[in-house]
CSV table of C-alpha atoms in Angstrom, one decimal:
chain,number,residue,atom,x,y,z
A,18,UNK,CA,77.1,6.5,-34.7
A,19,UNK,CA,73.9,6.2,-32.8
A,20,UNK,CA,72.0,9.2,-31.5
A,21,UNK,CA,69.5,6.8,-29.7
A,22,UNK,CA,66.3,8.9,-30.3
A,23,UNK,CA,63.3,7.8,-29.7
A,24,UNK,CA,61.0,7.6,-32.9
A,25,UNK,CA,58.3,5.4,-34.6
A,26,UNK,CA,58.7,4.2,-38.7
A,27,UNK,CA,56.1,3.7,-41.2
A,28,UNK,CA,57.2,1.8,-44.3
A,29,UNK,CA,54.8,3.2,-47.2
A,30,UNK,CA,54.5,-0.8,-49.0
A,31,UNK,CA,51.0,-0.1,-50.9
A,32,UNK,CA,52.4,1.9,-54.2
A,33,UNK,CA,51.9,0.7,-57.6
A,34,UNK,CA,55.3,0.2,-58.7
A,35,UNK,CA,54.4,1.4,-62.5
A,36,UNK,CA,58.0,2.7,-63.4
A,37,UNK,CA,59.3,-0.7,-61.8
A,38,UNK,CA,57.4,-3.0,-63.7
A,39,UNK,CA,56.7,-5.3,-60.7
A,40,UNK,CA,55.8,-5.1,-57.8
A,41,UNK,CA,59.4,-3.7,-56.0
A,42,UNK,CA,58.6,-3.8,-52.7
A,43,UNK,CA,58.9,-7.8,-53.1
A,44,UNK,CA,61.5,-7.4,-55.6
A,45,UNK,CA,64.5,-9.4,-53.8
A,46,UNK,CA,68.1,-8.3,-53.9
A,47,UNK,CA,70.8,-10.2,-52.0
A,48,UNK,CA,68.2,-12.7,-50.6
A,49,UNK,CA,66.0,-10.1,-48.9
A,50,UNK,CA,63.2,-8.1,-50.4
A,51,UNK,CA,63.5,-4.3,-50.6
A,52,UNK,CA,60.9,-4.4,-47.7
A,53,UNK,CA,62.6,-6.7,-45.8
A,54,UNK,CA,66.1,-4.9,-46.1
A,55,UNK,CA,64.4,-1.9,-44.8
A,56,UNK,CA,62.2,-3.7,-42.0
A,57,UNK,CA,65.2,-5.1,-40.8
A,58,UNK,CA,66.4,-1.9,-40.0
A,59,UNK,CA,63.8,-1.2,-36.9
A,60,UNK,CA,62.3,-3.1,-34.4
A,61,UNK,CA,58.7,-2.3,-34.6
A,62,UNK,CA,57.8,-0.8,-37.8
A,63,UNK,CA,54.3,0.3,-39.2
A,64,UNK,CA,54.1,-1.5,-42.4
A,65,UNK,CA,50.9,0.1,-44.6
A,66,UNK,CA,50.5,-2.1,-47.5
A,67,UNK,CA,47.8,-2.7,-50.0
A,68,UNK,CA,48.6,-7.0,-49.3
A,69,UNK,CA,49.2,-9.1,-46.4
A,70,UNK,CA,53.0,-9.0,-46.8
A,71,UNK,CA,55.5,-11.5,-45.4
A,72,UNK,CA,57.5,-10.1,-42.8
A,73,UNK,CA,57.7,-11.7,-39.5
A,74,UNK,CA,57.9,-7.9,-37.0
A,75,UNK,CA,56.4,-5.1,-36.7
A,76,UNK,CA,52.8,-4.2,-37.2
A,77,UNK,CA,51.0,-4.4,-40.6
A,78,UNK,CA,48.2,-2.1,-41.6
A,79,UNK,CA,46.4,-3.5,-45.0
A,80,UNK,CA,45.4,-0.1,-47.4
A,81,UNK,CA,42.1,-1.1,-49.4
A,82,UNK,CA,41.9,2.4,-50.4
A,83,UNK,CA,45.3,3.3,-51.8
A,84,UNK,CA,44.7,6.8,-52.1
A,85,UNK,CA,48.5,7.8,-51.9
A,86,UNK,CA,50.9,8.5,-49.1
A,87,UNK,CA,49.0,10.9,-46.9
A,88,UNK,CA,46.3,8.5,-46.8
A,89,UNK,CA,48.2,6.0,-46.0
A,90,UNK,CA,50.3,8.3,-43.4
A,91,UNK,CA,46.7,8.8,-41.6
A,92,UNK,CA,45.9,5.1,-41.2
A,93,UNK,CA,49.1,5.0,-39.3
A,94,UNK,CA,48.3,7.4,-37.1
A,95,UNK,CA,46.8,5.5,-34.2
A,96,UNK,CA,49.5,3.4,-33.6
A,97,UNK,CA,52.5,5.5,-33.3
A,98,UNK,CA,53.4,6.1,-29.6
A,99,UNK,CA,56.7,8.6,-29.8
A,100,UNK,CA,56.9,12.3,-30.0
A,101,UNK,CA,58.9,11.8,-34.2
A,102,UNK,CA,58.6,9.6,-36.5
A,103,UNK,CA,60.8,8.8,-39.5
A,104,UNK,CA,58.7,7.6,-42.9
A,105,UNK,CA,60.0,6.4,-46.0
A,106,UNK,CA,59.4,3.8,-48.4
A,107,UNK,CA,60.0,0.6,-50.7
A,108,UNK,CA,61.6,3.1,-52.9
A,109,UNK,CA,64.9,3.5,-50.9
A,110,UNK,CA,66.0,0.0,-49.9
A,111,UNK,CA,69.3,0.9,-48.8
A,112,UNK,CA,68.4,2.8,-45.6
A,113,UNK,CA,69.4,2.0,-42.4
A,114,UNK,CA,69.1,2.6,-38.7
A,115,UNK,CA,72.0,4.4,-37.8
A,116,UNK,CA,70.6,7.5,-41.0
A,117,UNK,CA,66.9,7.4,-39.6
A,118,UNK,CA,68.2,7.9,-36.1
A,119,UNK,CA,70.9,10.6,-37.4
A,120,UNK,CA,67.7,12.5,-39.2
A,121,UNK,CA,65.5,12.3,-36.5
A,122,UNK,CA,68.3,13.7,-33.8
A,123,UNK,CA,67.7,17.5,-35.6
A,124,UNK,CA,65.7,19.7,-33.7
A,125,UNK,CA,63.1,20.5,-35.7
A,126,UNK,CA,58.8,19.7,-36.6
A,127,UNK,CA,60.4,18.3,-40.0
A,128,UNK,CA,63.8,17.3,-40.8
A,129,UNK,CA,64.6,16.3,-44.6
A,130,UNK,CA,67.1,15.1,-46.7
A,131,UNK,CA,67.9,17.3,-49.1
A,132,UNK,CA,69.2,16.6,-52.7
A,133,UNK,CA,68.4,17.9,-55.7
A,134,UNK,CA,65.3,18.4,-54.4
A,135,UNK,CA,63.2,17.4,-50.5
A,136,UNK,CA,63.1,13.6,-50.3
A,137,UNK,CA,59.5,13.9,-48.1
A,138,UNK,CA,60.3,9.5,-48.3
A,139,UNK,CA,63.7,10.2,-46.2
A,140,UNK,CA,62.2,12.6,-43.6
A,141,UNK,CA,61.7,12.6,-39.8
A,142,UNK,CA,58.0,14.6,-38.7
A,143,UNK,CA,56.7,15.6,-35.8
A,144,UNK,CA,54.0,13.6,-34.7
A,145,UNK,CA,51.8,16.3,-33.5
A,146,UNK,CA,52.2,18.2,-36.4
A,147,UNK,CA,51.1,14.8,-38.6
A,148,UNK,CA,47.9,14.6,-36.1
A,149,UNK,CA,47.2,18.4,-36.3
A,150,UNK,CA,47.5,18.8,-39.9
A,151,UNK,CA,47.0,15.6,-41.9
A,152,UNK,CA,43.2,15.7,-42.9
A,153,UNK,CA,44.6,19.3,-44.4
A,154,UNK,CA,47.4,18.1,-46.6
A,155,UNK,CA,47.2,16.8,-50.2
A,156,UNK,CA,50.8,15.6,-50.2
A,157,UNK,CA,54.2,15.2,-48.0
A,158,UNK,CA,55.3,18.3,-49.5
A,159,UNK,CA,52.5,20.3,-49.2
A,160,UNK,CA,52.9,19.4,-44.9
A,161,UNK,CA,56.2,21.7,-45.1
A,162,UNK,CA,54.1,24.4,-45.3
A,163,UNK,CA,52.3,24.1,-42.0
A,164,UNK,CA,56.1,23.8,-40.0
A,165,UNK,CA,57.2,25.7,-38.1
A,166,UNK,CA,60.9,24.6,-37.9
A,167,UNK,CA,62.2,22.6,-41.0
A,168,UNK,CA,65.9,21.2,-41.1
A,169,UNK,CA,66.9,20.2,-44.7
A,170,UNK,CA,69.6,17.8,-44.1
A,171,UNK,CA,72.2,18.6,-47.1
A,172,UNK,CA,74.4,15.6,-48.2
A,173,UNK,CA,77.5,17.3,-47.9
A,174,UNK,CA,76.7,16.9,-43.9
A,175,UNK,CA,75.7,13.5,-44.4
A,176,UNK,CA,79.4,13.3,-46.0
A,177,UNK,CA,80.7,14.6,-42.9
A,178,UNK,CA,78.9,12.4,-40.3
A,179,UNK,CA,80.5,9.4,-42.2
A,180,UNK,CA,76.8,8.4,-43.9
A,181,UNK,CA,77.5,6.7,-47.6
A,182,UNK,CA,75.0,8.7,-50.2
A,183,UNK,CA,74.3,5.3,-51.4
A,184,UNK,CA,71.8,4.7,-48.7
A,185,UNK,CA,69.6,7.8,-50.5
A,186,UNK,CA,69.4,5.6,-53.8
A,187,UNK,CA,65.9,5.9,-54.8
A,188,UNK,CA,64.6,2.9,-56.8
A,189,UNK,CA,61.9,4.0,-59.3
A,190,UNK,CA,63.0,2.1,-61.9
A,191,UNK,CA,65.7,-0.6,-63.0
A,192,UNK,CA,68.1,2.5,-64.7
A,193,UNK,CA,68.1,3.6,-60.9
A,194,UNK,CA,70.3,0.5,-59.8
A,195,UNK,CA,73.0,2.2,-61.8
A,196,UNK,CA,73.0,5.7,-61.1
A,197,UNK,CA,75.2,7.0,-58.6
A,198,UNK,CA,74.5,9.8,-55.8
A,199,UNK,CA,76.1,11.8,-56.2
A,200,UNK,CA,73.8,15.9,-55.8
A,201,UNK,CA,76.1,18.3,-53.2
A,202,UNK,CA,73.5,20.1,-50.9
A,203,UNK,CA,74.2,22.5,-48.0
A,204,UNK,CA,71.8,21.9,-45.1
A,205,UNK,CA,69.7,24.4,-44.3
A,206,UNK,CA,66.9,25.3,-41.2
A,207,UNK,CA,64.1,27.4,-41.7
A,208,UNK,CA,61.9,29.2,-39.4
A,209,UNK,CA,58.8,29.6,-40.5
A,210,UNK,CA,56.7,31.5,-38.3
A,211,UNK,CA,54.1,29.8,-39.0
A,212,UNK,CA,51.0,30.1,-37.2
A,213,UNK,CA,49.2,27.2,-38.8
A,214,UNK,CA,50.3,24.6,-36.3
């Protein structure tokens, strides 16, 4: 199923990896690294890292700082050239194209998968919202609160679309290989008024 939206990607590749033990985003599974399975998704992702990393598309942007995500997020900024983009991470290297397009179709500043809790990793933003507000925001979660429209994309929908939950797996540490997805969440959109933005 492709909705064919136009969006950019940035690949968060500059975390620590402290729960993991190494460093995961080179950890290799099937003959690909996780960021290689997820690169390999898009054709011109915006790769922040912390390390010249080897992957052969896309843009890299090397993070001396490595102040966190919405650091990293801002350093991105310049090069993204569509109206969404979809960020996530090393973390979850089971995505594909076909979910990132399907999250970035909704209709909204942010749209989120939703499980037990907001995965801000598996989200599609607005990229004027990200340029209006990012110097504002101490984390991906506290950006909700400057949206106006947010679509929490339950899994039960995902279910319905014909998405497997494994693609959500979200590898912290080695235990996280074996647990299944398995959290049933309604999707949900929220207008928020908000004059912020």
């Amino acid at each position: 199923m492709k909705f064919k939206n136009s969006f950019d990607v940035i690949i968060l590749a500059g975390g620590e990896s402290k729960r993991f033990g190494s460093d995961k985003c080179s950890y290799e599974l099937d003959g690909k690294t996780f960021l290689e399975r997820i690169a390999d998704n898009f054709q011109n992702p915006i790769i922040v890292t912390h390390k010249k990393r080897n992957i052969f598309h896309g843009i890299q942007i090397i993070d001396t700082e490595r102040k966190g995500p919405v650091k990293a997020i801002e350093l991105a900024l310049p090069y993204l050239t569509n109206n969404k983009v979809f960020i996530t991470g090393c973390d979850f290297p089971f995505i594909t194209y076909d979910l990132a397009d399907f999250i970035c179709s909704k209709d909204s500043e942010i749209s989120i998968i939703l499980e037990e809790e907001e995965q801000p990793l598996l989200a599609c933003y607005s990229v004027k919202l990200l340029r209006k507000n990012i110097k504002s925001v101490s984390s991906l979660q506290h950006l909700l609160n400057f949206a106006n429209t947010i679509y929490f994309i339950g899994t039960y929908e995902l279910q319905l679309h014909g998405f497997s939950l494994f693609q959500l797996k979200n590898i912290n540490s080695w235990m996280d290989f074996f647990k299944i997805p398995d959290k049933y969440t309604l999707s949900k959109y929220i207008i928020q008024g908000n004059q912020k933005c």
